[in-house]
Coordinates of C-alpha atoms in Angstrom, one line a residue:
X152 CA 0.0 0.2 -0.2
X153 CA 1.3 3.0 -0.8
X154 CA 0.9 6.7 0.3
X155 CA 0.8 8.1 -2.3
X156 CA 0.3 7.4 -6.1
X157 CA 1.4 9.9 -9.5
X158 CA 0.4 8.5 -12.5
X159 CA 2.3 10.7 -15.0
X160 CA 6.4 12.0 -15.0
X161 CA 6.1 14.9 -17.4
X162 CA 6.2 18.0 -15.3
X163 CA 3.7 17.9 -12.5
X164 CA 4.2 14.2 -11.8
X165 CA 8.0 14.9 -11.3
X166 CA 7.4 17.6 -8.9
X167 CA 4.4 15.7 -6.7
X168 CA 6.6 12.7 -6.6
X169 CA 8.9 14.1 -5.4
X170 CA 7.3 16.4 -2.4
X171 CA 5.0 13.1 -1.4
X172 CA 8.5 11.4 -1.3
X173 CA 10.9 14.6 0.3
X174 CA 7.6 14.6 3.2
X175 CA 8.2 11.3 4.2
X176 CA 5.5 9.3 2.3
X177 CA 6.2 6.1 0.3
X178 CA 5.3 7.4 -2.7
X179 CA 5.0 5.2 -6.7
X180 CA 5.7 7.5 -9.6
X181 CA 3.7 5.7 -12.8
X182 CA 4.7 6.7 -16.1
X183 CA 4.5 4.6 -19.5
X184 CA 7.8 6.1 -20.8
X185 CA 10.5 5.9 -18.4
X186 CA 12.3 7.7 -20.9
X187 CA 10.0 10.7 -21.6
X188 CA 10.1 11.4 -18.1
X189 CA 9.8 15.7 -18.1
X190 CA 10.1 15.5 -21.7
X191 CA 9.8 19.1 -23.7
X192 CA 7.7 17.9 -26.3
X193 CA 6.9 21.7 -27.5
X194 CA 9.0 24.5 -27.1
X195 CA 13.0 23.3 -25.0
X196 CA 12.7 26.5 -22.7
X197 CA 12.1 27.3 -19.0
X198 CA 10.1 30.5 -17.5
X199 CA 9.7 33.6 -19.4
X200 CA 6.9 36.4 -18.1
X201 CA 5.2 35.6 -15.1
X202 CA 6.1 31.8 -15.7
X203 CA 10.3 31.6 -14.4
X204 CA 8.5 33.6 -11.6
X205 CA 6.1 30.5 -10.7
X206 CA 10.0 28.5 -11.3
X207 CA 11.5 31.2 -8.2
X208 CA 8.5 30.4 -6.6
X209 CA 8.9 26.5 -7.1
X210 CA 12.2 26.6 -5.6
X211 CA 11.7 28.8 -2.5
X212 CA 9.0 26.5 -1.7
X213 CA 11.3 23.3 -2.5
X214 CA 10.7 22.1 -5.4
X215 CA 13.4 21.1 -8.7
X216 CA 12.2 22.7 -11.3
X217 CA 14.7 25.7 -11.2
X218 CA 17.9 23.6 -10.0
X219 CA 17.1 21.1 -13.2
X220 CA 16.4 24.6 -15.9
X221 CA 19.7 25.8 -13.8
X222 CA 22.3 22.7 -14.8
X223 CA 20.7 22.3 -18.4
X224 CA 20.5 25.0 -20.0
X225 CA 22.0 26.5 -23.2
X226 CA 21.4 30.4 -22.4
X227 CA 19.6 32.3 -20.1
X228 CA 18.1 35.6 -20.0
X229 CA 16.2 38.3 -17.7
X230 CA 13.2 39.5 -19.8
X231 CA 12.0 43.2 -18.9
X232 CA 15.1 44.4 -17.9
X233 CA 14.2 47.4 -19.0
X234 CA 11.1 48.0 -17.9
X235 CA 9.7 48.1 -13.8
X236 CA 10.8 45.2 -12.0
X237 CA 7.0 43.9 -11.5
X238 CA 7.7 42.0 -15.1
X239 CA 10.9 40.9 -15.1
X240 CA 11.3 37.2 -15.3
X241 CA 13.7 35.2 -16.4
X242 CA 14.0 32.2 -19.4
X243 CA 16.2 29.8 -20.1
X244 CA 16.6 28.3 -23.5
X245 CA 16.9 24.4 -21.9
X246 CA 19.0 21.3 -23.2
X247 CA 16.0 19.4 -24.5
X248 CA 18.0 15.7 -23.6
X249 CA 19.9 16.7 -20.8
X250 CA 16.7 18.8 -19.0
X251 CA 15.1 15.0 -19.3
X252 CA 18.3 13.1 -18.5
X253 CA 18.9 15.7 -15.0
X254 CA 15.4 14.8 -13.8
X255 CA 15.2 11.0 -14.6
X256 CA 18.8 10.5 -12.3
X257 CA 16.8 12.8 -9.1
X258 CA 13.8 11.0 -9.2
X259 CA 15.9 7.7 -9.1
X260 CA 18.7 8.7 -6.0
X261 CA 15.0 9.8 -4.0
X262 CA 14.4 8.2 -0.6
X263 CA 11.1 7.1 -0.3
X264 CA 10.2 7.0 -4.4
X265 CA 9.3 4.4 -6.0
X266 CA 9.0 4.5 -9.9
X267 CA 6.5 1.4 -12.1
X268 CA 7.5 1.6 -16.2
X269 CA 3.6 1.3 -17.0
X270 CA 0.5 2.8 -18.3
X271 CA -2.6 2.8 -16.2
X272 CA -6.0 3.1 -17.5
X273 CA -8.1 3.0 -14.8
X274 CA -8.6 3.9 -10.9
X275 CA -10.2 1.7 -8.2
X276 CA -13.1 2.8 -7.3
X277 CA -15.9 1.5 -5.3
X278 CA -19.2 4.2 -4.5
X279 CA -16.5 6.7 -5.1
X280 CA -14.1 5.7 -3.3
X281 CA -10.2 5.6 -3.6
X282 CA -8.4 2.8 -3.0
X283 CA -5.7 2.9 -5.8
X284 CA -4.8 3.2 -9.9
X285 CA -4.9 -0.6 -12.8
X286 CA -2.9 -1.1 -15.3
X287 CA -3.4 -2.1 -18.9
X288 CA -1.3 -5.4 -17.5
X289 CA -3.6 -5.8 -15.1
X290 CA -2.1 -4.8 -12.1
X291 CA -3.5 -3.1 -9.4
X292 CA -1.6 -1.1 -7.3
X293 CA -2.9 0.5 -4.2
X294 CA -2.5 4.0 -2.5
X295 CA -4.0 5.9 -0.2
X296 CA -4.4 9.0 -1.9
X297 CA -3.7 9.1 -6.3
X298 CA -2.4 12.7 -8.4
X299 CA -3.2 11.8 -12.0
X300 CA -0.6 14.5 -14.0
X301 CA -1.4 12.8 -17.4
X302 CA -0.7 15.9 -19.7
X303 CA -1.6 15.9 -23.0
X304 CA -2.5 12.1 -23.1
X305 CA -6.2 11.6 -22.1
X306 CA -7.9 10.4 -25.0
X307 CA -5.3 12.0 -27.2
X308 CA -4.6 12.4 -31.3
X309 CA -2.8 14.0 -33.2
X310 CA -3.6 15.7 -36.6
X311 CA -1.3 16.9 -39.6
X312 CA -3.6 18.0 -42.1
X313 CA -6.4 15.4 -42.5
X314 CA -4.1 12.7 -40.8
X315 CA -5.1 12.0 -38.0
X316 CA -3.3 9.2 -35.3
X317 CA -4.4 8.4 -31.8
X318 CA -1.5 8.8 -30.3
X319 CA 0.0 11.6 -27.4
X320 CA 2.9 13.6 -28.5
X321 CA 6.2 12.6 -29.8
X322 CA 4.6 9.4 -30.9
X323 CA 3.5 7.9 -27.7
X324 CA 1.0 6.3 -26.7
X325 CA -2.1 7.7 -25.5
X326 CA -4.3 7.4 -22.5
X327 CA -6.8 5.7 -22.4
X328 CA -10.3 4.5 -19.9
X329 CA -9.3 7.0 -17.3
X330 CA -11.4 10.2 -19.1
X331 CA -14.9 7.7 -18.7
X332 CA -14.6 6.7 -15.5
X333 CA -13.7 10.3 -14.2
X334 CA -17.1 11.5 -16.3
X335 CA -18.9 8.7 -14.6
X336 CA -17.5 10.4 -11.3
X337 CA -18.7 13.2 -11.9
X338 CA -15.9 15.4 -13.0
X339 CA -16.8 17.4 -16.5
X340 CA -14.8 16.7 -19.9
X341 CA -13.9 19.1 -22.2
X342 CA -11.8 18.5 -25.0
X343 CA -8.8 21.0 -25.6
X344 CA -5.5 21.5 -28.2
X345 CA -2.6 22.3 -29.0
X346 CA 0.3 22.5 -31.2
X347 CA 3.7 22.3 -32.4
X348 CA 6.0 24.0 -35.1
X349 CA 8.3 22.2 -37.5
X350 CA 12.0 21.5 -36.6
X351 CA 14.6 22.0 -39.2
X352 CA 18.1 21.0 -39.7
X353 CA 20.6 23.4 -37.9
X354 CA 23.1 23.1 -40.9
X355 CA 20.4 23.9 -43.7
X356 CA 20.0 27.4 -42.4
X357 CA 21.4 30.4 -43.2
X358 CA 22.0 32.8 -39.9
X359 CA 23.3 35.4 -41.5
X360 CA 19.6 36.5 -43.0
X361 CA 18.5 36.4 -39.2
X362 CA 19.2 39.0 -36.2
X363 CA 21.1 36.7 -33.4
X364 CA 18.9 36.5 -29.4
X365 CA 22.2 36.0 -27.1
X366 CA 22.6 35.2 -23.6
X367 CA 23.2 37.7 -21.2
X368 CA 26.8 38.6 -20.4
X369 CA 26.6 38.0 -16.7
X370 CA 25.5 34.6 -14.7
X371 CA 21.5 34.2 -13.4
X372 CA 20.3 31.4 -12.1
X373 CA 16.8 30.4 -10.7
X374 CA 16.9 28.9 -7.9
X375 CA 18.0 30.7 -5.0
X376 CA 20.9 28.5 -3.7
X377 CA 21.6 26.7 -6.7
X378 CA 25.8 26.4 -6.5
X379 CA 25.6 26.0 -11.1
X380 CA 28.1 28.4 -12.9
X381 CA 29.1 28.9 -16.1
X382 CA 30.6 30.8 -19.3
X383 CA 28.5 33.6 -20.7
X384 CA 30.8 33.7 -23.7
X385 CA 30.0 29.9 -24.4
X386 CA 25.6 30.7 -24.5
X387 CA 23.5 29.6 -27.7
X388 CA 22.3 32.2 -29.3
X389 CA 18.9 32.2 -30.5
X390 CA 18.0 33.9 -33.7
X391 CA 15.1 35.7 -35.0
X392 CA 13.4 36.4 -38.2
X393 CA 9.8 36.9 -39.4
X394 CA 7.0 36.1 -42.3
X395 CA 7.5 36.5 -45.5
X396 CA 4.0 38.1 -48.1
X397 CA 4.9 34.6 -49.7
X398 CA 4.4 33.0 -46.5
X399 CA 1.3 34.5 -45.9
X400 CA -0.1 33.4 -49.4
X401 CA 0.2 29.6 -48.9
X402 CA -1.2 29.4 -45.7
X403 CA -3.7 31.2 -47.0
X404 CA -4.3 28.9 -50.2
X405 CA -4.2 26.3 -47.8
X406 CA -5.6 27.3 -44.2
X407 CA -9.0 25.4 -45.3
X408 CA -6.5 21.6 -45.3
X409 CA -5.4 22.5 -41.5
X410 CA -6.5 20.5 -39.0
X411 CA -7.7 23.3 -37.3
X412 CA -9.3 24.8 -40.6
X413 CA -11.0 22.1 -42.3
X414 CA -13.3 21.0 -39.1
X415 CA -11.0 17.9 -37.3
X416 CA -9.9 19.2 -34.9
X417 CA -12.9 19.9 -31.8
X418 CA -10.8 20.9 -29.0
X419 CA -10.4 24.8 -28.3
X420 CA -6.9 25.9 -28.2
X421 CA -4.9 28.9 -26.3
X422 CA -5.6 31.6 -26.5
X423 CA -2.4 32.9 -25.8
X424 CA -0.3 31.0 -28.5
X425 CA -1.9 30.6 -31.6
X426 CA -1.0 28.5 -34.9
X427 CA 0.4 30.1 -37.7
X428 CA -3.1 29.2 -39.4
X429 CA -5.1 31.8 -37.0
X430 CA -2.7 34.9 -36.3
X431 CA -3.6 35.2 -40.1
X432 CA -6.9 34.7 -39.5
X433 CA -7.2 36.5 -36.4
X434 CA -4.6 39.0 -37.5
X435 CA -5.2 39.7 -40.7
X436 CA -3.7 43.6 -40.8
X437 CA -0.1 42.1 -39.4
X438 CA 2.1 41.6 -43.0
X439 CA 4.5 39.5 -41.0
X440 CA 4.7 37.8 -37.5
X441 CA 7.9 37.3 -35.5
X442 CA 9.6 33.7 -35.8
X443 CA 12.5 32.5 -33.1
X444 CA 15.0 30.0 -34.1
X445 CA 16.1 28.3 -31.0
X446 CA 18.2 25.4 -30.3
X447 CA 17.0 22.1 -29.1
X448 CA 19.7 20.4 -28.1
X449 CA 24.1 20.3 -27.7
X450 CA 23.2 16.9 -28.8
X451 CA 21.0 17.2 -31.3
X452 CA 21.0 19.3 -35.0
X453 CA 17.4 20.2 -34.4
X454 CA 16.1 24.4 -34.4
X455 CA 12.7 25.0 -33.4
X456 CA 10.7 27.2 -35.2
X457 CA 9.1 29.2 -32.3
X458 CA 5.6 30.9 -33.1
X459 CA 5.1 28.5 -36.3
X460 CA 2.7 26.2 -34.6
X461 CA 0.9 24.7 -37.1
X462 CA -1.1 21.7 -38.9
X463 CA -1.3 22.3 -42.2
X464 CA -0.1 19.1 -44.5
X465 CA 2.9 18.4 -44.8
X466 CA 3.4 19.1 -48.2
X467 CA 2.4 22.1 -47.4
X468 CA 4.9 22.6 -44.6
X469 CA 8.2 22.5 -46.8
X470 CA 7.2 25.4 -49.2
X471 CA 5.8 27.7 -46.0
X472 CA 9.5 27.0 -43.9
X473 CA 11.1 28.3 -46.8
X474 CA 9.4 30.9 -47.6
X475 CA 11.4 32.6 -44.6
X476 CA 14.4 34.1 -44.7
X477 CA 17.6 31.9 -43.9
X478 CA 15.1 29.0 -44.0
X479 CA 15.0 29.3 -47.9
X480 CA 17.0 25.8 -47.9
X481 CA 16.2 24.8 -44.7
X482 CA 15.2 20.9 -44.6
X483 CA 12.5 20.0 -41.7
X484 CA 13.7 17.4 -39.1
X485 CA 10.2 16.9 -37.3
X486 CA 6.6 18.2 -39.0
X487 CA 4.7 20.4 -37.0
X488 CA 1.3 18.7 -35.6
X489 CA -2.1 19.6 -33.4
X490 CA -2.8 17.4 -30.6
X491 CA -6.1 17.8 -28.8
X492 CA -7.4 15.5 -25.5
X493 CA -9.4 15.5 -22.6
X494 CA -9.1 17.4 -19.7
X495 CA -11.1 18.4 -16.3
X496 CA -13.1 21.3 -15.5
X497 CA -10.9 22.9 -12.8
X498 CA -13.5 24.3 -10.9
X499 CA -14.3 20.6 -9.7
X500 CA -11.5 20.8 -8.4
X501 CA -11.3 21.9 -4.1
X502 CA -8.3 24.9 -4.1
X503 CA -6.0 21.8 -2.9
X504 CA -6.1 20.8 -6.1
X505 CA -7.9 17.4 -4.4
X506 CA -11.4 17.1 -6.4
X507 CA -14.7 17.6 -4.9
X508 CA -16.2 14.2 -6.4
X509 CA -13.4 11.7 -5.2
X510 CA -12.0 12.0 -2.0
X511 CA -8.1 11.5 -2.1
X512 CA -8.3 12.0 -6.0
X513 CA -5.5 15.2 -6.8
X514 CA -5.3 16.6 -10.1
X515 CA -2.3 18.8 -11.6
X516 CA -1.1 19.8 -14.6
X517 CA -2.8 20.0 -19.0
X518 CA -5.1 17.5 -17.1
X519 CA -6.4 20.7 -15.4
X520 CA -6.6 22.9 -18.5
X521 CA -3.4 25.0 -17.9
X522 CA -0.6 25.2 -20.9
X523 CA 3.1 25.4 -20.4
X524 CA 5.4 23.5 -18.2
X525 CA 5.8 26.1 -15.0
X526 CA 2.2 26.2 -14.9
X527 CA 2.5 22.0 -14.6
X528 CA 5.3 21.8 -12.4
X529 CA 3.7 24.4 -9.6
X530 CA 0.1 22.1 -9.7
X531 CA 2.6 19.2 -9.0
X532 CA 4.3 20.6 -6.5
X533 CA 1.2 22.0 -4.6
X534 CA -0.4 18.4 -5.2
X535 CA 2.0 16.9 -4.3
X536 CA 2.0 19.0 -0.4
X537 CA -1.4 18.6 0.0
X538 CA -1.9 15.2 -0.4
X539 CA 0.4 14.2 2.6
X540 CA -0.9 17.0 4.5
X541 CA -4.8 15.1 3.7
X542 CA -2.7 11.5 5.0
X543 CA -1.5 13.4 7.9
X544 CA -4.5 15.1 8.8
X545 CA -2.7 18.3 8.2
X546 CA -5.1 21.4 6.6
X547 CA -4.5 22.3 2.6
X548 CA -1.0 24.4 1.9
X549 CA -3.1 27.3 -0.2
X550 CA -1.1 30.3 -1.1
X551 CA -3.0 34.0 -1.5
X552 CA -3.1 35.9 -4.5
X553 CA -1.2 37.9 -2.7
X554 CA 1.7 35.7 -1.8
X555 CA 2.3 33.6 -5.3
X556 CA 1.9 33.7 -9.0
X557 CA 0.9 30.3 -7.6
X558 CA -1.8 31.0 -5.7
X559 CA -3.4 33.4 -8.4
X560 CA -3.1 30.4 -11.4
X561 CA -4.8 28.4 -9.1
X562 CA -7.4 30.0 -8.2
X563 CA -8.2 31.2 -11.3
X564 CA -8.4 27.1 -11.8
X565 CA -10.6 26.6 -9.0
X566 CA -12.7 29.7 -9.1
X567 CA -13.0 30.7 -12.8
X568 CA -12.4 27.6 -14.3
X569 CA -11.1 28.1 -18.0
X570 CA -12.6 27.1 -21.9
X571 CA -9.0 27.6 -23.5
X572 CA -5.6 26.4 -22.4
X573 CA -4.6 29.1 -19.6
X574 CA -1.5 30.0 -19.6
X575 CA -0.4 32.0 -16.4
X576 CA 0.0 36.5 -17.8
X577 CA 1.5 39.3 -15.0
X578 CA -1.7 41.3 -16.5
X579 CA -4.2 37.9 -14.6
X580 CA -1.8 38.9 -11.4
X581 CA -3.9 42.3 -8.9
X582 CA -1.0 42.1 -6.9
X583 CA 2.2 41.3 -9.5
X584 CA 4.4 43.9 -7.5
X585 CA 4.0 42.3 -4.5
X586 CA 4.4 38.8 -6.7
X587 CA 8.8 40.3 -8.3
X588 CA 11.5 37.9 -9.7
X589 CA 13.6 39.2 -7.3
X590 CA 11.6 38.7 -3.7
X591 CA 10.2 35.1 -4.4
X592 CA 12.6 33.7 -1.5
X593 CA 11.6 36.6 0.8
X594 CA 7.9 35.1 -0.1
X595 CA 7.7 32.2 0.2
X596 CA 11.3 30.3 1.5
X597 CA 9.7 31.0 5.0
X598 CA 6.4 28.4 3.8
X599 CA 8.7 26.2 2.4
X600 CA 11.6 25.1 5.1
X601 CA 8.1 24.7 7.2
X602 CA 6.5 22.5 5.4
X603 CA 9.7 20.2 5.6
X604 CA 10.5 20.5 2.2
X605 CA 13.8 22.8 2.5
X606 CA 17.0 22.2 4.7
X607 CA 17.8 23.7 7.6
X608 CA 21.3 24.8 5.5
X609 CA 19.3 26.1 2.7
X610 CA 17.3 28.2 5.4
X611 CA 20.2 29.8 7.3
X612 CA 21.8 30.5 3.6
X613 CA 18.0 32.7 3.1
X614 CA 18.1 34.2 6.0
X615 CA 21.8 35.2 5.8
X616 CA 20.5 36.9 2.4
X617 CA 18.2 39.2 4.5
X618 CA 20.5 39.6 6.8
X619 CA 23.3 40.9 4.9
X620 CA 20.1 43.2 2.5
X621 CA 18.9 44.2 6.0
X622 CA 22.7 45.8 7.0
X623 CA 22.7 47.1 3.3
X624 CA 20.0 49.3 3.4
X625 CA 20.8 50.4 6.6
X626 CA 24.1 51.1 4.9
X627 CA 22.8 53.4 2.6
X628 CA 20.5 55.4 5.2
X629 CA 24.4 55.7 6.7
X630 CA 25.9 56.8 4.5
X631 CA 25.1 60.4 4.6
X632 CA 26.4 63.5 0.6
X633 CA 27.2 65.9 1.3
X634 CA 26.5 69.1 -1.6
X635 CA 30.6 68.6 -2.9
X636 CA 32.0 70.2 -5.9
X637 CA 33.5 65.8 -6.4
X638 CA 29.4 64.6 -5.5
X639 CA 27.9 67.0 -7.5
X640 CA 30.4 66.5 -10.4
X641 CA 30.0 62.4 -9.6
X642 CA 26.0 63.5 -10.6
X643 CA 26.3 65.3 -13.3
X644 CA 28.1 62.6 -14.8
X645 CA 25.0 60.2 -14.0
X646 CA 22.8 62.2 -15.6
X647 CA 21.0 63.5 -12.0
X648 CA 20.7 67.0 -10.5
X649 CA 23.5 67.9 -8.3
X650 CA 22.8 68.0 -4.2
X651 CA 21.2 70.9 -2.1
X652 CA 21.2 70.0 0.9
X653 CA 22.9 67.1 2.7
X654 CA 20.9 63.5 1.4
X655 CA 21.1 60.7 3.0
X656 CA 22.4 57.7 -0.3
X657 CA 18.9 56.2 0.4
X658 CA 17.1 59.0 -0.9
X659 CA 19.1 59.8 -2.9
X660 CA 18.3 56.3 -4.8
X661 CA 14.7 57.2 -5.5
X662 CA 15.8 58.9 -8.3
X663 CA 15.1 56.9 -11.7
X664 CA 18.8 57.3 -12.7
X665 CA 20.7 56.4 -9.8
X666 CA 21.4 52.6 -8.7
X667 CA 22.2 50.8 -6.1
X668 CA 25.8 50.4 -7.3
X669 CA 26.4 53.8 -7.5
X670 CA 26.9 54.3 -4.0
X671 CA 30.4 52.4 -4.6
X672 CA 31.0 56.1 -6.6
X673 CA 31.2 57.7 -2.5
X674 CA 32.6 54.8 -0.2
X675 CA 34.7 52.0 -0.8
X676 CA 33.5 49.9 2.5
X677 CA 30.4 48.4 0.0
X678 CA 30.6 44.6 -0.2
X679 CA 27.2 43.2 -1.6
X680 CA 26.1 41.3 -4.2
X681 CA 25.1 41.8 -7.7
X682 CA 21.3 39.9 -6.4
X683 CA 21.4 42.0 -2.9
X684 CA 22.4 45.5 -4.5
X685 CA 19.5 45.0 -7.2
X686 CA 17.1 44.0 -4.3
X687 CA 18.4 46.8 -2.2
X688 CA 17.4 49.0 -5.1
X689 CA 14.1 47.4 -5.8
X690 CA 13.3 47.5 -2.3
X691 CA 13.7 51.3 -2.2
X692 CA 13.6 53.3 -5.3
X693 CA 9.6 51.6 -5.4
X694 CA 8.9 51.4 -1.0
X695 CA 5.7 53.9 -1.4
X696 CA 3.9 51.6 -4.3
X697 CA 5.3 48.4 -2.6
X698 CA 3.9 50.2 0.6
X699 CA 0.6 50.7 -1.1
X700 CA 0.4 47.4 -2.7
X701 CA 0.0 45.8 1.1
X702 CA -2.0 47.8 2.2
X703 CA -4.6 47.0 -1.1
X704 CA -3.8 43.5 -0.1
X705 CA -4.8 43.9 3.5
X706 CA -8.0 45.6 2.8
X707 CA -9.6 42.4 0.4
X708 CA -7.8 40.3 3.3
X709 CA -11.5 40.2 4.9
X710 CA -13.2 39.0 2.5
X711 CA -10.3 36.5 1.8
X712 CA -10.3 34.9 5.9
X713 CA -14.9 35.3 5.9
X714 CA -15.6 31.6 5.4
X715 CA -18.2 30.4 4.2
X716 CA -20.3 27.1 5.9
X717 CA -19.7 23.7 4.4
X718 CA -23.9 22.7 4.8
X719 CA -24.1 26.6 3.4
X720 CA -27.7 27.0 1.5
X721 CA -27.6 29.2 -2.1
X722 CA -30.6 28.3 -2.5
X723 CA -32.5 29.9 1.0
X724 CA -30.5 32.9 0.7
X725 CA -32.8 35.5 -0.7
X726 CA -32.3 38.2 -3.5
X727 CA -29.2 36.2 -4.5
X728 CA -29.2 36.4 -8.9
X729 CA -30.5 33.1 -10.2
X730 CA -26.8 32.9 -12.1
X731 CA -24.7 33.8 -8.7
X732 CA -26.9 31.1 -7.1
X733 CA -26.2 28.3 -10.1
X734 CA -22.7 29.0 -10.1
X735 CA -22.4 29.6 -6.2
X736 CA -24.0 25.9 -5.5
X737 CA -21.6 24.4 -8.6
X738 CA -18.3 25.6 -6.9
X739 CA -18.7 26.0 -3.8
X740 CA -16.5 28.6 -3.1
X741 CA -14.8 28.3 0.3
X742 CA -14.3 32.3 0.9
X743 CA -16.3 35.4 0.5
X744 CA -13.0 36.5 -1.4
X745 CA -12.9 33.6 -3.6
X746 CA -16.9 34.1 -4.4
X747 CA -16.0 37.5 -5.5
X748 CA -14.0 36.9 -8.1
X749 CA -16.9 33.8 -9.8
X750 CA -17.5 35.2 -13.0
X751 CA -21.2 36.0 -12.8
X752 CA -21.6 36.8 -9.3
X753 CA -21.6 40.7 -9.0
X754 CA -20.7 42.9 -6.0
X755 CA -24.6 43.0 -5.1
X756 CA -24.3 39.2 -4.7
X757 CA -21.2 39.3 -1.9
X758 CA -23.0 41.8 -0.9
X759 CA -25.8 39.9 0.2
X760 CA -24.0 37.4 1.2
X761 CA -22.6 39.3 3.4
X762 CA -25.2 40.1 5.2
X763 CA -26.5 36.5 5.5
X764 CA -23.3 35.7 7.4
X765 CA -23.7 37.9 9.1
X766 CA -27.6 37.2 10.8
X767 CA -27.8 34.0 10.0
X768 CA -23.6 32.8 10.9
X769 CA -22.1 35.8 13.1
X770 CA -18.5 34.1 14.2
X771 CA -18.3 32.6 10.8
X772 CA -17.4 36.3 9.6
X773 CA -14.7 38.0 12.0

């Protein structure tokens, strides 16, 4: 008997299995193909806007993705550096071969974790009581809790033009049998679609017709305690190119042959990562679309054409690719395809990611309607933690929207649901100034340590960093600058106004053109890493805005802390709108704050609920 059985070894399954095992639970990870662990069937990258911050949050809580990305990156960049700190995020171009290989080794070495190579085709259920899973070979695996992390494999099929193949990504076997059982158990199943672009052989590309996109000139890491380092001059470049009028003409002439527009695809595609056919239809006024040529691995010659996802027939894809500057003689090594699959309506989950209809069953990753490796890994980590908590009779571990992007992600899923593959964006977070790339450790490492996923040594390193950060800010307050000619000359060289009176460097740092590193111009007694300098600068420069954001979060916390009774009967609450009544009964929000975010529940309905609670449940409104 296992404590936790994890089905699927993608990014969600890996984090779920590791979290469960690291929390001392006897855990089993079941995957159909051990060679496909933590695979990257689509873009070989980790991070990006909002997503990169999620990876830092996973790391702060004790997950594995950040360390794996650091150890296997080909190129690292901090995006949006010239913009405000709320939108900065790391992105790594990852090695498609080394990333899963390293994760496989981490899994094999993990204490309390067994790995089984087999296909799960059913849950062991008796009147919705969960007892484990059953494999295709007929083996019954008993488990107290189960986490389904099946990715895009549920009843999946690949489509290229009018060709339809019953399989999962990269030719892997589709997962059959689970969807009908989940439907029967009361979970709503929907059909979604995603896709991938062609890959071309790097030796057939003329890179002189493209624009190089190098990595950053300084070492950057996702992990807060990474020991990884690399030669910034040995990073592998990506390259930028564009579609042409010829590309668009070929697509428009053949769009009726695309699986997406021929009627073969039933699923709803990703809104924020559309196919090239969809881009031409939705943005017909655009004369061209940018494409990035991205290396997949040092061990293979494939180049990924980001932005050219398609389900056009193979005979159309070749001239389409060759109509692009730099790719005139390109040889396709893997054709683009669309894939559609079953996903579950995520409003059927509690914030712990446990299903409402089957106790002890958790869902994580693309089965919940999300897109992206990072969103999947975050859900896997949280599902693993909460399965362990359930076994210990501990309350669920749930992050607030003001605490982490992970909190925003899961709250959006279980409260609002999604009609198309959900992608995390900075615009989804109302508290994004609090949820920055630089402060993920300050927000979450205390929680990771309390959970038991961070070692004493790592936590002490974090505390030491916080101490050094505070000391640096105090040093900036003590560093007093006088309006002397040499100091004002330095300020003029920096494009800043001269001083008129004695000023602390702390206050000077509020000026947009002044950087924390400029303190070295005025003192020799400054010892601080680039990371701590950057965080001190953000804390000081945006201090007023950050405090305002914190006050706003505190004001909202009253609703978040107002629990809704489990036995509340919405039918007997007068003056609730009909749509609100229906949505509240279906989603069963846990707090007044969660209820307020449900689509179709208006402020007037929240006022009615608030009054009802004060009159009928005064003890619940504190």
